[in-house]
Amino acid sequence: MNKLISGVFPFKDKLIEAINTLKKEGFSDMEVKMPVPDHDILDAIDHKPTPVGWFTLFGGIAGLTTGFLGPAWAHSHWGNVIGGKPIISLPPFIVIMFELTILFGALATMAGLFLLTRLPSHKVLEKDEFFDIRCTEDHYALYVLSPEDKISTAEKILTMYGAEVRK
Amino acid sequence: MSNQERWIEANRTAIANVPKLGLVFLAFLILGAIGFYLGVGEGIRSLQAYWINFLFFAGIAQGGVILAAIHYVAKGKWGGPLIRIGLTNVAFIPVTVVLFIGIIIVAPKILPWVINSELAAGKEWWLNLDFFLIRNLIALVIMTIFSLVFAYFVIRPEAGVMKEKMGNSLFPGIFTKNWQGEEKEKERARRILRLLTPVMLFVYCIVYSMIGFDLVMSLSPKWFSTLFGAYFFITAIYTGIAVTIILSTFMRKQLKLENELNRDRFHDLGKLLFAFTILSTDFLWSQFLVIWYGDLPELNFFLLERTSYDPWQLLSWLILFCGFVIPFIALLPKITKRVPSLLSIIALISLIGVFLERAVMVLRSLDPGQGTVFPIGIVEILISLGFVGIYGIVMLWAMRRIPLVPEDSYISAAH
């Protein structure tokens, strides 16, 4: 039976040291709640890439296609020859394709983020008994999932690096 | 060891380990001379290859220094030795002034508006040979002075500090002449650079715009594009970044700088390369779209002769793919930016793209009416190798003479 234990850190470097020590002791299932994304911490806990990137990719591809199909549709309906160019010709569409790629990509990223974090609802946070409001400002909370017999080791390491422990 | 001692040690090992490849590059130089000789019989073939390579390598050298200047102006700390390797290019800039003598000799033989003065009708006040050569020479000399002073005052405080700590200097005595103590020298360097660097960046834009207009655009005197100068100096920085990446990858193990030239730094410079890939293509595209849409006869011939017939059509597609499509797609994932060898392969592809772009811009203008022969052959490749030879010799010479690991970056990389 695994149990969850959390420690709140005021400093980033102590947090990273604690993560490294925990990893040496064989703890692998860890999560950090932090006020801003931080690559050093993400690297330390061997963070796997989030699936949000896929939303961006498909949003971008959708934007690219729309950026081509929209003007192509409009041009083929209007049928006005401009400067002797073919009615459906790529160069002027590229600007629109580019803009819509970025727009749709950004919106899809937003949507993906909201979907994956269930954002407008607070249920995830309410269920989280260790949630600390300071993690939205200037503190870092480290959650460690540990087997019941090793929980005291985890607690000892967390306290050693100056964390406030909850379990 | 304190951070400072480690920093000095890193510099000492780096300088001691600069590879001794002078003979290899000398061989390249000889190959270049052979190539030039081979091309002499075929009209202006060698001369135009010289012209392209002059533009390309002057751009690389100045672009590398400008990269360092931008890094300095923005108070960047992320670059570390990467930016120093960019700054090493400063040694090649006086050489470009010397190589400009070649341009002075070549210009009357290849400039279309000198051969046929009707082409410059109405523009004689700007397009006349004397003014052309004098203004470009002066512009290059101004940039040389700016670059040398910039590099001198970036290096001087560090060289002086090292001399104070070690007793004897690792670097040429000129860097530590009249040394007045660390505090005072650092303050002086900061005061001078604070004014000099922004001015230098501004002058760079003007000078390299003019070189772009004069040495590339004037070869097709009827054609004009206002953005061409900006496009030229942006691609010069692009090549400077690409060469910096390639040199750093080669030098990483040799100079024992694996700790300092770490993956995070390559990641950052890779992002900058990615940005310049997009920016230079944006500038190319902005010119293309306007000409394509307007379809005015005084502008569109320039594109038509480069994009509608083989072999130029093929080369134009290669430019688009090597300069944009391949680097753009390849640099999207994180891994390619973090692995130096992968990143330098991509940098090499984009360098080939820009080189082909210079070649197509210049060569197509110089043989109007023919344009059916594939323009890049053994002569062009050998002459380019010759330029690689000069560049390599100068860079190796310079790498032994400047501190390759900057002080501030070493402290931030030490944790």
GROMACS .gro file of C-alpha atoms in nm, chain B:
model
  415
  168MET     CA    1   3.972   2.579  -0.592
  169SER     CA    2   3.779   2.899  -0.607
  170ASN     CA    3   3.560   2.980  -0.903
  171GLN     CA    4   3.816   3.226  -1.029
  172GLU     CA    5   4.099   2.974  -1.018
  173ARG     CA    6   3.884   2.721  -1.201
  174TRP     CA    7   3.802   2.986  -1.458
  175ILE     CA    8   4.170   3.063  -1.520
  176GLU     CA    9   4.250   2.692  -1.537
  177ALA     CA   10   3.971   2.636  -1.791
  178ASN     CA   11   4.114   2.913  -2.007
  179ARG     CA   12   4.466   2.781  -1.977
  180THR     CA   13   4.371   2.428  -2.085
  181ALA     CA   14   4.150   2.564  -2.363
  182ILE     CA   15   4.431   2.770  -2.511
  183ALA     CA   16   4.685   2.492  -2.475
  184ASN     CA   17   4.452   2.252  -2.655
  185VAL     CA   18   4.360   2.458  -2.960
  186PRO     CA   19   4.413   2.199  -3.235
  187LYS     CA   20   4.711   2.241  -3.465
  188LEU     CA   21   4.533   2.212  -3.795
  189GLY     CA   22   4.721   2.492  -3.968
  190LEU     CA   23   4.861   2.256  -4.232
  191VAL     CA   24   4.518   2.116  -4.318
  192PHE     CA   25   4.384   2.463  -4.374
  193LEU     CA   26   4.696   2.556  -4.568
  194ALA     CA   27   4.621   2.260  -4.796
  195PHE     CA   28   4.268   2.397  -4.839
  196LEU     CA   29   4.416   2.732  -4.929
  197ILE     CA   30   4.638   2.572  -5.191
  198LEU     CA   31   4.336   2.386  -5.331
  199GLY     CA   32   4.164   2.723  -5.351
  200ALA     CA   33   4.454   2.866  -5.547
  201ILE     CA   34   4.443   2.568  -5.783
  202GLY     CA   35   4.070   2.621  -5.827
  203PHE     CA   36   4.125   2.986  -5.905
  204TYR     CA   37   4.389   2.894  -6.162
  205LEU     CA   38   4.158   2.637  -6.323
  206GLY     CA   39   3.885   2.895  -6.358
  207VAL     CA   40   4.099   3.171  -6.504
  208GLY     CA   41   4.066   3.030  -6.854
  209GLU     CA   42   3.686   3.038  -6.840
  210GLY     CA   43   3.614   3.409  -6.849
  211ILE     CA   44   3.504   3.552  -6.519
  212ARG     CA   45   3.433   3.220  -6.351
  213SER     CA   46   3.703   3.245  -6.082
  214LEU     CA   47   3.632   3.611  -6.026
  215GLN     CA   48   3.265   3.560  -5.954
  216ALA     CA   49   3.342   3.266  -5.726
  217TYR     CA   50   3.578   3.497  -5.538
  218TRP     CA   51   3.301   3.757  -5.520
  219ILE     CA   52   3.049   3.513  -5.370
  220ASN     CA   53   3.294   3.379  -5.116
  221PHE     CA   54   3.401   3.726  -5.015
  222LEU     CA   55   3.039   3.815  -4.940
  223PHE     CA   56   2.977   3.487  -4.762
  224PHE     CA   57   3.284   3.488  -4.538
  225ALA     CA   58   3.275   3.860  -4.461
  226GLY     CA   59   2.916   3.799  -4.351
  227ILE     CA   60   3.013   3.504  -4.132
  228ALA     CA   61   3.293   3.692  -3.959
  229GLN     CA   62   3.095   4.008  -3.900
  230GLY     CA   63   2.788   3.806  -3.803
  231GLY     CA   64   2.981   3.621  -3.534
  232VAL     CA   65   3.104   3.948  -3.382
  233ILE     CA   66   2.756   4.099  -3.405
  234LEU     CA   67   2.621   3.796  -3.220
  235ALA     CA   68   2.866   3.874  -2.940
  236ALA     CA   69   2.769   4.242  -2.949
  237ILE     CA   70   2.397   4.164  -2.927
  238HIS     CA   71   2.471   3.931  -2.638
  239TYR     CA   72   2.664   4.211  -2.468
  240VAL     CA   73   2.405   4.483  -2.528
  241ALA     CA   74   2.128   4.262  -2.392
  242LYS     CA   75   2.347   4.192  -2.087
  243GLY     CA   76   2.330   3.824  -2.174
  244LYS     CA   77   2.493   3.567  -1.951
  245TRP     CA   78   2.367   3.254  -2.122
  246GLY     CA   79   2.623   3.223  -2.398
  247GLY     CA   80   2.953   3.166  -2.221
  248PRO     CA   81   3.225   3.023  -2.445
  249LEU     CA   82   2.979   2.993  -2.735
  250ILE     CA   83   2.966   3.369  -2.762
  251ARG     CA   84   3.344   3.392  -2.720
  252ILE     CA   85   3.388   3.162  -3.017
  253GLY     CA   86   3.156   3.396  -3.204
  254LEU     CA   87   3.375   3.685  -3.094
  255THR     CA   88   3.688   3.506  -3.219
  256ASN     CA   89   3.562   3.592  -3.567
  257VAL     CA   90   3.689   3.944  -3.501
  258ALA     CA   91   4.031   3.831  -3.626
  259PHE     CA   92   3.887   3.760  -3.969
  260ILE     CA   93   3.738   4.108  -4.011
  261PRO     CA   94   4.069   4.286  -4.089
  262VAL     CA   95   4.131   4.001  -4.334
  263THR     CA   96   3.808   4.087  -4.514
  264VAL     CA   97   3.948   4.436  -4.567
  265VAL     CA   98   4.258   4.278  -4.722
  266LEU     CA   99   4.040   4.050  -4.932
  267PHE     CA  100   3.854   4.358  -5.050
  268ILE     CA  101   4.166   4.442  -5.251
  269GLY     CA  102   4.066   4.141  -5.460
  270ILE     CA  103   3.724   4.296  -5.505
  271ILE     CA  104   3.887   4.622  -5.617
  272ILE     CA  105   4.075   4.429  -5.884
  273VAL     CA  106   3.776   4.215  -5.982
  274ALA     CA  107   3.507   4.484  -5.983
  275PRO     CA  108   3.587   4.654  -6.317
  276LYS     CA  109   3.589   4.313  -6.487
  277ILE     CA  110   3.254   4.190  -6.365
  278LEU     CA  111   3.029   4.481  -6.266
  279PRO     CA  112   2.770   4.497  -6.548
  280TRP     CA  113   2.723   4.872  -6.514
  281VAL     CA  114   3.095   4.930  -6.555
  282ILE     CA  115   3.114   4.712  -6.864
  283ASN     CA  116   2.801   4.868  -7.011
  284SER     CA  117   2.760   5.218  -6.872
  285GLU     CA  118   2.407   5.254  -7.017
  286LEU     CA  119   2.282   5.026  -6.742
  287ALA     CA  120   2.365   5.290  -6.483
  288ALA     CA  121   2.195   5.570  -6.674
  289GLY     CA  122   2.044   5.818  -6.432
  290LYS     CA  123   2.219   5.658  -6.138
  291GLU     CA  124   2.573   5.764  -6.221
  292TRP     CA  125   2.615   5.962  -5.902
  293TRP     CA  126   2.584   5.640  -5.704
  294LEU     CA  127   2.693   5.375  -5.951
  295ASN     CA  128   3.036   5.488  -6.054
  296LEU     CA  129   3.339   5.274  -5.997
  297ASP     CA  130   3.551   5.507  -5.784
  298PHE     CA  131   3.276   5.599  -5.544
  299PHE     CA  132   3.163   5.235  -5.535
  300LEU     CA  133   3.503   5.107  -5.426
  301ILE     CA  134   3.583   5.393  -5.190
  302ARG     CA  135   3.256   5.387  -4.999
  303ASN     CA  136   3.261   5.010  -4.953
  304LEU     CA  137   3.624   5.011  -4.847
  305ILE     CA  138   3.559   5.288  -4.594
  306ALA     CA  139   3.251   5.110  -4.467
  307LEU     CA  140   3.448   4.788  -4.413
  308VAL     CA  141   3.729   4.978  -4.240
  309ILE     CA  142   3.477   5.146  -4.007
  310MET     CA  143   3.327   4.810  -3.917
  311THR     CA  144   3.675   4.670  -3.862
  312ILE     CA  145   3.763   4.948  -3.620
  313PHE     CA  146   3.435   4.908  -3.432
  314SER     CA  147   3.473   4.532  -3.410
  315LEU     CA  148   3.836   4.543  -3.298
  316VAL     CA  149   3.769   4.804  -3.029
  317PHE     CA  150   3.465   4.611  -2.911
  318ALA     CA  151   3.659   4.285  -2.886
  319TYR     CA  152   3.954   4.460  -2.723
  320PHE     CA  153   3.750   4.605  -2.440
  321VAL     CA  154   3.558   4.283  -2.387
  322ILE     CA  155   3.881   4.087  -2.355
  323ARG     CA  156   4.105   4.339  -2.180
  324PRO     CA  157   3.959   4.324  -1.826
  325GLU     CA  158   3.967   3.944  -1.826
  326ALA     CA  159   4.318   3.920  -1.967
  327GLY     CA  160   4.432   4.172  -1.705
  328VAL     CA  161   4.268   3.989  -1.415
  329MET     CA  162   4.432   3.667  -1.524
  330LYS     CA  163   4.768   3.836  -1.550
  331GLU     CA  164   4.727   3.980  -1.199
  332LYS     CA  165   4.648   3.637  -1.057
  333MET     CA  166   4.905   3.437  -1.246
  334GLY     CA  167   5.196   3.678  -1.277
  335ASN     CA  168   5.251   3.613  -1.647
  336SER     CA  169   4.999   3.665  -1.919
  337LEU     CA  170   4.842   3.397  -2.134
  338PHE     CA  171   4.752   3.653  -2.395
  339PRO     CA  172   4.938   3.905  -2.612
  340GLY     CA  173   5.079   4.197  -2.417
  341ILE     CA  174   4.863   4.452  -2.596
  342PHE     CA  175   4.563   4.340  -2.391
  343THR     CA  176   4.728   4.429  -2.062
  344LYS     CA  177   4.924   4.738  -2.161
  345ASN     CA  178   4.899   5.021  -1.903
  346TRP     CA  179   4.693   4.804  -1.670
  347GLN     CA  180   4.543   5.015  -1.392
  348GLY     CA  181   4.393   4.758  -1.160
  349GLU     CA  182   4.083   4.543  -1.184
  350GLU     CA  183   3.821   4.786  -1.051
  351LYS     CA  184   3.928   5.076  -1.264
  352GLU     CA  185   3.975   4.876  -1.583
  353LYS     CA  186   3.638   4.702  -1.555
  354GLU     CA  187   3.466   5.034  -1.501
  355ARG     CA  188   3.648   5.185  -1.798
  356ALA     CA  189   3.563   4.894  -2.026
  357ARG     CA  190   3.199   4.908  -1.917
  358ARG     CA  191   3.184   5.281  -1.982
  359ILE     CA  192   3.331   5.251  -2.331
  360LEU     CA  193   3.130   4.945  -2.433
  361ARG     CA  194   2.803   5.092  -2.309
  362LEU     CA  195   2.831   5.360  -2.573
  363LEU     CA  196   3.023   5.174  -2.840
  364THR     CA  197   2.820   4.856  -2.873
  365PRO     CA  198   2.476   5.002  -2.958
  366VAL     CA  199   2.640   5.241  -3.204
  367MET     CA  200   2.829   4.950  -3.357
  368LEU     CA  201   2.509   4.750  -3.405
  369PHE     CA  202   2.345   5.048  -3.571
  370VAL     CA  203   2.642   5.110  -3.798
  371TYR     CA  204   2.652   4.740  -3.883
  372CYS     CA  205   2.298   4.757  -4.015
  373ILE     CA  206   2.384   5.052  -4.236
  374VAL     CA  207   2.717   4.918  -4.358
  375TYR     CA  208   2.596   4.569  -4.438
  376SER     CA  209   2.280   4.701  -4.600
  377MET     CA  210   2.504   4.904  -4.826
  378ILE     CA  211   2.729   4.609  -4.902
  379GLY     CA  212   2.419   4.408  -4.985
  380PHE     CA  213   2.289   4.679  -5.216
  381ASP     CA  214   2.625   4.742  -5.379
  382LEU     CA  215   2.789   4.405  -5.406
  383VAL     CA  216   2.479   4.197  -5.476
  384MET     CA  217   2.191   4.412  -5.595
  385SER     CA  218   2.392   4.643  -5.821
  386LEU     CA  219   2.499   4.339  -6.024
  387SER     CA  220   2.150   4.355  -6.166
  388PRO     CA  221   2.129   4.734  -6.193
  389LYS     CA  222   1.775   4.753  -6.326
  390TRP     CA  223   1.632   4.560  -6.036
  391PHE     CA  224   1.569   4.695  -5.688
  392SER     CA  225   1.426   4.583  -5.359
  393THR     CA  226   1.422   4.809  -5.056
  394LEU     CA  227   1.437   4.521  -4.812
  395PHE     CA  228   1.739   4.363  -4.973
  396GLY     CA  229   1.992   4.532  -4.744
  397ALA     CA  230   1.812   4.422  -4.431
  398TYR     CA  231   1.784   4.073  -4.573
  399PHE     CA  232   2.156   4.072  -4.638
  400PHE     CA  233   2.264   4.170  -4.288
  401ILE     CA  234   2.013   3.938  -4.121
  402THR     CA  235   2.142   3.641  -4.320
  403ALA     CA  236   2.496   3.745  -4.227
  404ILE     CA  237   2.409   3.710  -3.858
  405TYR     CA  238   2.235   3.382  -3.942
  406THR     CA  239   2.554   3.243  -4.093
  407GLY     CA  240   2.755   3.381  -3.801
  408ILE     CA  241   2.539   3.185  -3.557
  409ALA     CA  242   2.555   2.870  -3.769
  410VAL     CA  243   2.936   2.881  -3.790
  411THR     CA  244   2.960   2.951  -3.416
  412ILE     CA  245   2.759   2.635  -3.350
  413ILE     CA  246   2.973   2.425  -3.582
  414LEU     CA  247   3.303   2.555  -3.440
  415SER     CA  248   3.186   2.507  -3.083
  416THR     CA  249   3.082   2.150  -3.153
  417PHE     CA  250   3.424   2.073  -3.298
  418MET     CA  251   3.609   2.252  -3.021
  419ARG     CA  252   3.406   2.112  -2.733
  420LYS     CA  253   3.613   1.799  -2.672
  421GLN     CA  254   3.938   1.944  -2.806
  422LEU     CA  255   3.945   2.239  -2.570
  423LYS     CA  256   3.812   2.030  -2.279
  424LEU     CA  257   3.518   2.264  -2.241
  425GLU     CA  258   3.245   1.999  -2.206
  426ASN     CA  259   3.130   2.153  -1.878
  427GLU     CA  260   3.114   2.505  -2.008
  428LEU     CA  261   2.982   2.427  -2.355
  429ASN     CA  262   2.699   2.224  -2.209
  430ARG     CA  263   2.375   2.121  -2.369
  431ASP     CA  264   2.177   2.405  -2.214
  432ARG     CA  265   2.396   2.657  -2.394
  433PHE     CA  266   2.360   2.477  -2.725
  434HIS     CA  267   1.987   2.464  -2.663
  435ASP     CA  268   1.978   2.843  -2.627
  436LEU     CA  269   2.188   2.911  -2.935
  437GLY     CA  270   1.982   2.653  -3.123
  438LYS     CA  271   1.671   2.852  -3.043
  439LEU     CA  272   1.840   3.162  -3.178
  440LEU     CA  273   1.934   2.976  -3.496
  441PHE     CA  274   1.572   2.869  -3.529
  442ALA     CA  275   1.456   3.229  -3.488
  443PHE     CA  276   1.698   3.350  -3.754
  444THR     CA  277   1.588   3.071  -3.987
  445ILE     CA  278   1.237   3.211  -3.968
  446LEU     CA  279   1.345   3.575  -3.979
  447SER     CA  280   1.566   3.545  -4.286
  448THR     CA  281   1.302   3.348  -4.471
  449ASP     CA  282   1.043   3.606  -4.369
  450PHE     CA  283   1.256   3.877  -4.529
  451LEU     CA  284   1.307   3.670  -4.842
  452TRP     CA  285   0.937   3.597  -4.856
  453SER     CA  286   0.836   3.960  -4.803
  454GLN     CA  287   1.036   4.054  -5.111
  455PHE     CA  288   0.911   3.759  -5.314
  456LEU     CA  289   0.543   3.813  -5.240
  457VAL     CA  290   0.541   4.179  -5.335
  458ILE     CA  291   0.718   4.113  -5.664
  459TRP     CA  292   0.502   3.809  -5.738
  460TYR     CA  293   0.181   4.001  -5.673
  461GLY     CA  294   0.272   4.325  -5.845
  462ASP     CA  295   0.421   4.140  -6.141
  463LEU     CA  296   0.584   4.459  -6.264
  464PRO     CA  297   0.820   4.400  -6.558
  465GLU     CA  298   1.102   4.602  -6.400
  466LEU     CA  299   1.099   4.372  -6.096
  467ASN     CA  300   0.968   4.034  -6.195
  468PHE     CA  301   1.247   3.942  -6.438
  469PHE     CA  302   1.478   3.899  -6.139
  470LEU     CA  303   1.256   3.627  -5.996
  471LEU     CA  304   1.162   3.474  -6.328
  472GLU     CA  305   1.518   3.415  -6.433
  473ARG     CA  306   1.588   3.248  -6.098
  474THR     CA  307   1.273   3.044  -6.046
  475SER     CA  308   1.139   2.948  -6.387
  476TYR     CA  309   1.424   2.772  -6.567
  477ASP     CA  310   1.656   2.491  -6.479
  478PRO     CA  311   1.921   2.479  -6.337
  479TRP     CA  312   1.835   2.797  -6.147
  480GLN     CA  313   1.492   2.668  -6.054
  481LEU     CA  314   1.648   2.364  -5.891
  482LEU     CA  315   1.892   2.585  -5.699
  483SER     CA  316   1.611   2.812  -5.581
  484TRP     CA  317   1.423   2.514  -5.442
  485LEU     CA  318   1.744   2.398  -5.275
  486ILE     CA  319   1.779   2.742  -5.115
  487LEU     CA  320   1.426   2.723  -4.979
  488PHE     CA  321   1.478   2.371  -4.846
  489CYS     CA  322   1.830   2.413  -4.705
  490GLY     CA  323   1.778   2.764  -4.573
  491PHE     CA  324   1.431   2.717  -4.431
  492VAL     CA  325   1.227   2.397  -4.461
  493ILE     CA  326   1.486   2.148  -4.332
  494PRO     CA  327   1.622   2.363  -4.045
  495PHE     CA  328   1.270   2.472  -3.948
  496ILE     CA  329   1.131   2.121  -3.917
  497ALA     CA  330   1.451   1.975  -3.775
  498LEU     CA  331   1.482   2.242  -3.505
  499LEU     CA  332   1.125   2.206  -3.380
  500PRO     CA  333   1.194   1.918  -3.137
  501LYS     CA  334   1.401   1.982  -2.829
  502ILE     CA  335   1.646   1.698  -2.887
  503THR     CA  336   1.802   1.842  -3.204
  504LYS     CA  337   1.887   2.164  -3.024
  505ARG     CA  338   2.038   1.988  -2.724
  506VAL     CA  339   2.268   1.746  -2.908
  507PRO     CA  340   2.561   1.953  -3.045
  508SER     CA  341   2.645   1.719  -3.332
  509LEU     CA  342   2.286   1.714  -3.459
  510LEU     CA  343   2.260   2.089  -3.417
  511SER     CA  344   2.577   2.149  -3.615
  512ILE     CA  345   2.455   1.927  -3.899
  513ILE     CA  346   2.146   2.145  -3.921
  514ALA     CA  347   2.362   2.457  -3.898
  515LEU     CA  348   2.571   2.323  -4.186
  516ILE     CA  349   2.259   2.267  -4.397
  517SER     CA  350   2.144   2.623  -4.338
  518LEU     CA  351   2.494   2.751  -4.421
  519ILE     CA  352   2.475   2.566  -4.752
  520GLY     CA  353   2.134   2.726  -4.805
  521VAL     CA  354   2.268   3.078  -4.753
  522PHE     CA  355   2.575   3.007  -4.965
  523LEU     CA  356   2.359   2.887  -5.253
  524GLU     CA  357   2.144   3.195  -5.208
  525ARG     CA  358   2.446   3.422  -5.244
  526ALA     CA  359   2.558   3.218  -5.543
  527VAL     CA  360   2.223   3.235  -5.719
  528MET     CA  361   2.182   3.607  -5.652
  529VAL     CA  362   2.528   3.691  -5.785
  530LEU     CA  363   2.585   3.434  -6.058
  531ARG     CA  364   2.253   3.469  -6.235
  532SER     CA  365   2.300   3.844  -6.257
  533LEU     CA  366   2.639   3.802  -6.417
  534ASP     CA  367   2.548   3.579  -6.709
  535PRO     CA  368   2.227   3.716  -6.857
  536GLY     CA  369   2.104   3.537  -7.165
  537GLN     CA  370   2.290   3.214  -7.099
  538GLY     CA  371   2.173   3.071  -6.770
  539THR     CA  372   2.155   2.715  -6.894
  540VAL     CA  373   2.481   2.581  -6.749
  541PHE     CA  374   2.481   2.452  -6.394
  542PRO     CA  375   2.670   2.731  -6.221
  543ILE     CA  376   2.846   2.547  -5.941
  544GLY     CA  377   3.128   2.318  -6.040
  545ILE     CA  378   3.474   2.215  -5.932
  546VAL     CA  379   3.615   2.568  -5.965
  547GLU     CA  380   3.357   2.718  -5.732
  548ILE     CA  381   3.393   2.439  -5.478
  549LEU     CA  382   3.774   2.463  -5.474
  550ILE     CA  383   3.771   2.840  -5.435
  551SER     CA  384   3.523   2.805  -5.149
  552LEU     CA  385   3.758   2.554  -4.987
  553GLY     CA  386   4.035   2.808  -5.027
  554PHE     CA  387   3.830   3.059  -4.832
  555VAL     CA  388   3.760   2.793  -4.567
  556GLY     CA  389   4.138   2.757  -4.549
  557ILE     CA  390   4.203   3.126  -4.485
  558TYR     CA  391   3.916   3.140  -4.239
  559GLY     CA  392   4.042   2.834  -4.051
  560ILE     CA  393   4.401   2.960  -4.028
  561VAL     CA  394   4.289   3.298  -3.897
  562MET     CA  395   4.043   3.147  -3.648
  563LEU     CA  396   4.298   2.903  -3.506
  564TRP     CA  397   4.549   3.185  -3.476
  565ALA     CA  398   4.293   3.397  -3.291
  566MET     CA  399   4.171   3.121  -3.061
  567ARG     CA  400   4.514   3.097  -2.902
  568ARG     CA  401   4.507   3.469  -2.827
  569ILE     CA  402   4.179   3.542  -2.651
  570PRO     CA  403   4.021   3.402  -2.333
  571LEU     CA  404   3.767   3.152  -2.463
  572VAL     CA  405   3.584   3.119  -2.133
  573PRO     CA  406   3.430   3.446  -2.011
  574GLU     CA  407   3.446   3.518  -1.640
  575ASP     CA  408   3.081   3.582  -1.560
  576SER     CA  409   2.951   3.277  -1.745
  577TYR     CA  410   3.193   3.053  -1.564
  578ILE     CA  411   3.055   3.158  -1.231
  579SER     CA  412   2.699   3.091  -1.340
  580ALA     CA  413   2.793   2.752  -1.488
  581ALA     CA  414   2.970   2.642  -1.173
  582HIS     CA  415   2.676   2.512  -0.970
   0.00000   0.00000   0.00000
